[in-house]
C-alpha cells in the first residue's frame, strides 16, 4: 500500500495547488496552463481517491468488528463473524484487484488511432493468401469495436494480397492493435498441396500510431524543410490510370532517413495526403519507441513485446489452435480468432500482462 499512500499524498498536494476546482469557473477564469494540467491530473486520480477512501473506511469497520468477536452475547458474536468475513473479502478485493488496476498510469496513446501494415513473407502465394485472412480478421475486429477502417492493398499475381495498409480510426485503436506488431506464422495444408503436407508461411505486421494533422501539428514531429518531396509516375500491372500522370509521391525525412512511397490512389493530392499521414505515424512511433527506451534503459525486457522481427503468434489449422508466444497463451479458437471476436482474448491477455509488468516495475522502484 506504500505506492497508493504516495499517490494520495501527491493528489492532496495537487489539490492544494489548484486555483479553481469548479469546471464552469475553469472555462471562464482559469488561464494558467499549469492549473489546467493539475486539474486534469486530479480528475484522472478521482477513482484512486475513492478506492483509498473505501480502503480506510473498510479497515476502520474491520477494527471495530474485531472487538465484537469476543462479545459475551452469542448472537452478537455470530453477526460479528459474518460481518468480519464480508469486510475481509472487501478489503482483499481492494488490495489485490481494484487498487493495482488504478495504480497503472493512464496510457499516453489511449486516444490515438492506428495504421496497420501487413507484408507477405516466407511462403510465396500461401503467405499472400494468409495475409488476406489476417486482413479480414483485423477489419472484422474493427467492425466489432466500431472503429472506422480504410484499406489499401496490392494483390499478388498468384492469388491473395501481397501487402496491405489499414487505417483504423477510433479511440483505443492503437493501444489495442500495437500488440500485433511482429511475425505471424501459419501452419496449414495449402489448397494446391496434393500430398496433404502442412506448410509454414509468415506475414509481418507493423502497427503505427495514426497521427492526424489536425490532432497533432506536423511541426511537433518534423519541419517541412526537412522533408524531400518527389512525384513520379505510378508503377503497376497496367490499366488506364497507370503511367499516364505523375500521381505517385515519395517523401524522405532527411534527418532520420525515413522514406514513404504512396501510389495507391489515383490523384497526386490523395497520395500526398496519405504519404504525410504515414510519415507522421512512423515519426510518432519512433518517438514512442525512443521514450520507452529512455525509461527502461536498464531493463532487459525492453523489446520483448516490441521486436517486429520476432515470431509473436502461430495459427495452426490442423489443430484449430492459436498460440501467442510472448505470453505462452494457447487457445483452441482459430475460427473465432480469424472472425475477429477471438482475437480480443489475446489482446486482453496481452494488455493484462503488460499492466502486471508495469506494476512490478513500479513496486521495484518504490
Short mmCIF file of N, CA and C in Angstrom, two decimals, residues 2 20 62 167 173 225 229 232 237 269 306 362:
data_model
loop_
_atom_site.label_atom_id
_atom_site.label_comp_id
_atom_site.label_asym_id
_atom_site.label_seq_id
_atom_site.Cartn_x
_atom_site.Cartn_y
_atom_site.Cartn_z
N UNK A 2 2.18 1.06 -0.02
CA UNK A 2 3.07 2.23 0.03
C UNK A 2 2.87 3.12 -1.19
N UNK A 20 -8.70 26.95 -9.09
CA UNK A 20 -10.14 26.80 -9.23
C UNK A 20 -10.47 25.32 -9.39
N UNK A 62 -13.47 -2.92 10.04
CA UNK A 62 -12.91 -4.23 10.40
C UNK A 62 -12.35 -4.20 11.82
N UNK A 167 -5.89 1.82 -42.25
CA UNK A 167 -6.05 2.93 -41.32
C UNK A 167 -7.25 2.62 -40.43
N UNK A 173 -7.69 2.41 -30.56
CA UNK A 173 -7.29 1.50 -31.65
C UNK A 173 -5.79 1.17 -31.58
N UNK A 225 10.80 21.79 -44.12
CA UNK A 225 12.05 21.94 -44.86
C UNK A 225 12.94 20.70 -44.74
N UNK A 229 10.21 16.03 -51.12
CA UNK A 229 9.01 15.53 -51.79
C UNK A 229 9.31 15.28 -53.26
N UNK A 232 6.24 11.07 -59.18
CA UNK A 232 6.65 10.22 -60.30
C UNK A 232 5.43 9.49 -60.82
N UNK A 237 0.57 -3.13 -62.70
CA UNK A 237 0.36 -4.19 -63.69
C UNK A 237 -0.30 -3.69 -64.95
N UNK A 269 -2.74 14.41 -55.14
CA UNK A 269 -3.17 15.03 -53.88
C UNK A 269 -3.50 13.97 -52.83
N UNK A 306 8.04 -5.55 -28.44
CA UNK A 306 8.13 -4.54 -29.49
C UNK A 306 9.01 -4.94 -30.66
N UNK A 362 6.91 -0.68 -11.00
CA UNK A 362 6.60 0.37 -10.02
C UNK A 362 6.96 -0.09 -8.61
#
